[in-house]
mmCIF file of C-alpha atoms in Angstrom:
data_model
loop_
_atom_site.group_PDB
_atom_site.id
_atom_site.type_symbol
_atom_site.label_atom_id
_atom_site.label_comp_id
_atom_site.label_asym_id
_atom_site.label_seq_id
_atom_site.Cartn_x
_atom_site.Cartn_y
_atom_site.Cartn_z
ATOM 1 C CA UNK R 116 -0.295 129.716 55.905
ATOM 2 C CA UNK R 117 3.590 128.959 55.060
ATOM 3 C CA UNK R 118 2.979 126.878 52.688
ATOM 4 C CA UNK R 119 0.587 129.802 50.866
ATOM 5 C CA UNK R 120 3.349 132.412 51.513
ATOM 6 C CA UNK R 121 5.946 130.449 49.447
ATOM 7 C CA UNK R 122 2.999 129.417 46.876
ATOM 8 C CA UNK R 123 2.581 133.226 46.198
ATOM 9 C CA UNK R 124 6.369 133.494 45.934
ATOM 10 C CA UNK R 125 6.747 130.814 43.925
ATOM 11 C CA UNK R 126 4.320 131.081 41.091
ATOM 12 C CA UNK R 127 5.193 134.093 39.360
ATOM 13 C CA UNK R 128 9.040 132.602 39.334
ATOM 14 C CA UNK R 129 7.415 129.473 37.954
ATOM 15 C CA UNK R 130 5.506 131.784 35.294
ATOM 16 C CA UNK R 131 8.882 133.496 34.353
ATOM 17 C CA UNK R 132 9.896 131.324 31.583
ATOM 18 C CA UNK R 133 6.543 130.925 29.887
ATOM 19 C CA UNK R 134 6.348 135.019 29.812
ATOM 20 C CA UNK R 135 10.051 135.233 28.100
ATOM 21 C CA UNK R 136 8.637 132.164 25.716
ATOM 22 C CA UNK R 137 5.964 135.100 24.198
ATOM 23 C CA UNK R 138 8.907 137.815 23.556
ATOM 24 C CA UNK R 139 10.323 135.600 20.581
ATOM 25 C CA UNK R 140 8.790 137.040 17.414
ATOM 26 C CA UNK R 141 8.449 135.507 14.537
ATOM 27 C CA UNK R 142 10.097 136.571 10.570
ATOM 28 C CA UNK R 143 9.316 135.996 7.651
ATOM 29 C CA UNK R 144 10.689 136.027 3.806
ATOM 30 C CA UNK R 145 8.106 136.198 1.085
ATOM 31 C CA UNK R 146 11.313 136.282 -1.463
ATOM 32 C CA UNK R 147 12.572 132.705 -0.478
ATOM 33 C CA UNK R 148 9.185 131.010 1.063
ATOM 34 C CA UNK R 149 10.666 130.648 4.679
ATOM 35 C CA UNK R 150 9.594 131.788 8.314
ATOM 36 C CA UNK R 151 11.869 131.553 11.521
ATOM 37 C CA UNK R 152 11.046 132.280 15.329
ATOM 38 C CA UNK R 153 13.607 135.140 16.333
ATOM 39 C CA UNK R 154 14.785 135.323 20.097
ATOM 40 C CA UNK R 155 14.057 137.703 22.819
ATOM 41 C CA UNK R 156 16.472 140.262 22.529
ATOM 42 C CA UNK R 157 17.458 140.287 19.459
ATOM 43 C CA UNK R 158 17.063 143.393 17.399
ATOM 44 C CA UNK R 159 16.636 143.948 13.082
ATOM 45 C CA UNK R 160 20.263 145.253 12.033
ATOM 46 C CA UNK R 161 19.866 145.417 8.656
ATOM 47 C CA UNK R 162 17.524 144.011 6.026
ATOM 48 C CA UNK R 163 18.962 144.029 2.805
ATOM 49 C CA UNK R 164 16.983 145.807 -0.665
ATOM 50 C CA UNK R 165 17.509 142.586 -2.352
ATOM 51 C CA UNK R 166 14.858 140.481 0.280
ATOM 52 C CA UNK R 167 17.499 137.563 0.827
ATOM 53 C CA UNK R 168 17.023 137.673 5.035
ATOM 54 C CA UNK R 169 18.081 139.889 7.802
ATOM 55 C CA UNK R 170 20.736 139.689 10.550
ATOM 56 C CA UNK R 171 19.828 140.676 13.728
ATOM 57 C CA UNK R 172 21.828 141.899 17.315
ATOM 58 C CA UNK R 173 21.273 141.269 20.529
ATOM 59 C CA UNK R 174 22.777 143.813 22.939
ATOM 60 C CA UNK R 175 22.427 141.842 25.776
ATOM 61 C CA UNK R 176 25.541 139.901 25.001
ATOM 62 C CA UNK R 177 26.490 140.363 21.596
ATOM 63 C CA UNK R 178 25.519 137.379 19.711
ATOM 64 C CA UNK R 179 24.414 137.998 16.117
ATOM 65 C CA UNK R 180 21.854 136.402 14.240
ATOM 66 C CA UNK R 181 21.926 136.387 10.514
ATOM 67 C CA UNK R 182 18.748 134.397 8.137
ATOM 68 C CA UNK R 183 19.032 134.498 4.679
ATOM 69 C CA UNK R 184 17.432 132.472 1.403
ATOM 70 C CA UNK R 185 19.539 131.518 -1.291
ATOM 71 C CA UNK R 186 19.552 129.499 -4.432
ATOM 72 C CA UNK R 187 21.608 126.940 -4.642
ATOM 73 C CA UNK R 188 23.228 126.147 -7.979
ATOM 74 C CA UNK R 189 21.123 123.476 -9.835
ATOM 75 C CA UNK R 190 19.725 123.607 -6.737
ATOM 76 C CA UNK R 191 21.872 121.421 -5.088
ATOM 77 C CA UNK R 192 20.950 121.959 -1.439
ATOM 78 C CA UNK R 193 23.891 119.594 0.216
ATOM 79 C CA UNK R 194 26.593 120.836 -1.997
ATOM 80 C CA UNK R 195 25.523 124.389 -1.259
ATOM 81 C CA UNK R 196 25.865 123.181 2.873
ATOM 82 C CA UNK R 197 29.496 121.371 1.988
ATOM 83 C CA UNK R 198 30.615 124.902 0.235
ATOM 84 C CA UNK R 199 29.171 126.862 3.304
ATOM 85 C CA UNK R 200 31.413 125.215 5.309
ATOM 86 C CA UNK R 201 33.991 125.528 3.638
ATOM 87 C CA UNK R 202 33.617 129.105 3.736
ATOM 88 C CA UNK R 203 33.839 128.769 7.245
ATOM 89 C CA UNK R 204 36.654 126.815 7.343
ATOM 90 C CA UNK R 205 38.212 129.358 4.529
ATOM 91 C CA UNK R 206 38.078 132.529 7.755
ATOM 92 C CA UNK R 207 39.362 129.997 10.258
ATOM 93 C CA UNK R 208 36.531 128.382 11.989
ATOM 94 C CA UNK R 209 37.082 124.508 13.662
ATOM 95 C CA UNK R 210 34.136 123.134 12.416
ATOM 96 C CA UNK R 211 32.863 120.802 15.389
ATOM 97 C CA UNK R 212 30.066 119.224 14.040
ATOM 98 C CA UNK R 213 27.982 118.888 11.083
ATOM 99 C CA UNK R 214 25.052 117.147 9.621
ATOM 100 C CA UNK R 215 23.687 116.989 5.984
ATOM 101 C CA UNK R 216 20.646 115.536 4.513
ATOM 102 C CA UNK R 217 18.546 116.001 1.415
ATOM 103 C CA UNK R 218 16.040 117.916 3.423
ATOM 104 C CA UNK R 219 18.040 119.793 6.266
ATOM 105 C CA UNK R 220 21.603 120.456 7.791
ATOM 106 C CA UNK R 221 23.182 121.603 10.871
ATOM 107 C CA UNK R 222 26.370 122.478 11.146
ATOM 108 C CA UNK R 223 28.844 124.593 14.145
ATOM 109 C CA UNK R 224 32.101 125.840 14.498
ATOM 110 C CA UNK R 225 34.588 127.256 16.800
ATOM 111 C CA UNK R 226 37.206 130.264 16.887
ATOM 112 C CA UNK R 227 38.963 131.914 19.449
ATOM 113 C CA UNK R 228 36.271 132.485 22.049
ATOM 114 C CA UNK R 229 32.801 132.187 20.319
ATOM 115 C CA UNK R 230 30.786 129.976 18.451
ATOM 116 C CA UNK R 231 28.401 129.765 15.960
ATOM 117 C CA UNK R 232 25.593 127.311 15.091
ATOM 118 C CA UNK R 233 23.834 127.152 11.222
ATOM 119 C CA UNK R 234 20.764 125.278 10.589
ATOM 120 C CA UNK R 235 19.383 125.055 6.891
ATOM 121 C CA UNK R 236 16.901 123.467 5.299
ATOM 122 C CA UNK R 237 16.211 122.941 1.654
ATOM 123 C CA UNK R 238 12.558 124.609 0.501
ATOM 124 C CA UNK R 239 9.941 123.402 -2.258
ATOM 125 C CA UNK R 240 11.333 125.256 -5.338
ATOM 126 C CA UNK R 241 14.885 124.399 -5.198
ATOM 127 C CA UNK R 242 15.831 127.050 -2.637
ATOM 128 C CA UNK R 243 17.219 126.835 0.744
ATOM 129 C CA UNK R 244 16.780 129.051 3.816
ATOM 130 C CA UNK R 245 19.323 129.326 6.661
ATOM 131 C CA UNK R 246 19.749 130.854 9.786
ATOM 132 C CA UNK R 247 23.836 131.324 11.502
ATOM 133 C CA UNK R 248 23.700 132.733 15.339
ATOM 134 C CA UNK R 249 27.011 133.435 16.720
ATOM 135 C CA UNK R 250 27.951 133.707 20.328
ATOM 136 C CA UNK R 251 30.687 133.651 22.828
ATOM 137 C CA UNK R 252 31.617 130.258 24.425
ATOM 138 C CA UNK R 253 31.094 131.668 28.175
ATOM 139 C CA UNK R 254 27.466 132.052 26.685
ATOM 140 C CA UNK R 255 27.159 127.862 25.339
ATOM 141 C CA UNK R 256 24.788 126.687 27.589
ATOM 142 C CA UNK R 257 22.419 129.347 28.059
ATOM 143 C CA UNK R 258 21.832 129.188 23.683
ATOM 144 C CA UNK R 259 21.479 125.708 23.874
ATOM 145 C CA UNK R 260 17.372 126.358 24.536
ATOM 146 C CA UNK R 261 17.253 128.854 21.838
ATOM 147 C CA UNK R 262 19.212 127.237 19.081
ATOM 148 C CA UNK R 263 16.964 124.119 19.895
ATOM 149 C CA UNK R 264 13.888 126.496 19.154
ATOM 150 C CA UNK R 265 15.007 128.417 16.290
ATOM 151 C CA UNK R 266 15.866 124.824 14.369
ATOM 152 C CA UNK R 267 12.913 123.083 14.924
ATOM 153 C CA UNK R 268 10.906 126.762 14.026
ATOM 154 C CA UNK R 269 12.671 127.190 10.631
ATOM 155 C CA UNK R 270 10.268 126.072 7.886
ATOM 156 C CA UNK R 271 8.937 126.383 4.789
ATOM 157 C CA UNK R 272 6.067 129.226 4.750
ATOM 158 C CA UNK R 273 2.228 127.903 3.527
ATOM 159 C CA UNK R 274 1.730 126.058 0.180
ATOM 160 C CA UNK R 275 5.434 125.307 0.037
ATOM 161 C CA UNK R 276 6.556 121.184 1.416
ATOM 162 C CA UNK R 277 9.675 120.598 3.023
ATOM 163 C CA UNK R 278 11.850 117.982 0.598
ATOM 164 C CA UNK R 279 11.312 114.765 2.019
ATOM 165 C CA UNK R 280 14.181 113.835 4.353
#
């Protein structure tokens, strides 16, 4: 009989995370040819006329999300990541770590007391689609699930191939 009573408990605990896993909604940008898996929590901020992306808040604990297309001069998709960078660098972010390929990147930086993480990856017609979530340090481990989500969900929409990596 104990052992059904803490079943009973149990269970919908258990059940939590798998219910929080169906709150994540997914966007999409016809302009650049690129889809992304937004969190739970995170609300549209503004969507620019021009269809490059979005950027999103959460007011849970006020990380911002921002996903955007862009083309890349002669669609160069790792110089466009090295400039990006440097544009971070340029407003006085420590970058901490960073990745470039042909086909994606990955890059982070620190400032004062947040963070941000960038993922990018180059699409079919010479584009490139990105997606930057900032958040405070105090906050690193409990993004470390969703950053791990939102990379591996960034892709190229139907009909369009990821470059090979």
């Amino acid at each position: 009989m104990r052992r059904a009573f803490i079943a009973a408990v149990l269970l919908p605990a258990l059940a939590l995370p798998a219910a929080a896993d169906d709150d994540w909604h997914p966007y999409a940008n016809p302009r650049f040819g690129y889809t992304v898996d937004i969190p739970p929590g995170f609300e549209l901020r503004q969507e620019p006329d021009n269809g490059d992306g979005a950027s999103f808040l959460s007011d849970d604990n006020g990380a911002t999300l921002m996903v955007f297309g862009t083309h890349p001069p002669d669609g160069d998709f790792e110089t466009d990541v090295a400039e990006r960078i440097g544009y971070e660098k340029q407003d006085d972010w420590r970058i901490i770590f960073s990745r470039i390929t042909p086909a994606w990147a990955s890059f982070s930086g620190a400032r004062d007391n947040d963070i941000f993480y960038a993922r990018a990856i180059a699409l079919c017609d010479g584009s490139a689609a990105y997606f930057r979530l900032q958040y405070r340090k105090s906050k690193l481990t409990s993004f470390d699930g969703v950053i791990s989500r939102m990379a591996e969900a960034l892709r190229p929409s139907e009909g369009c191939q990821a470059a090979p990596e």
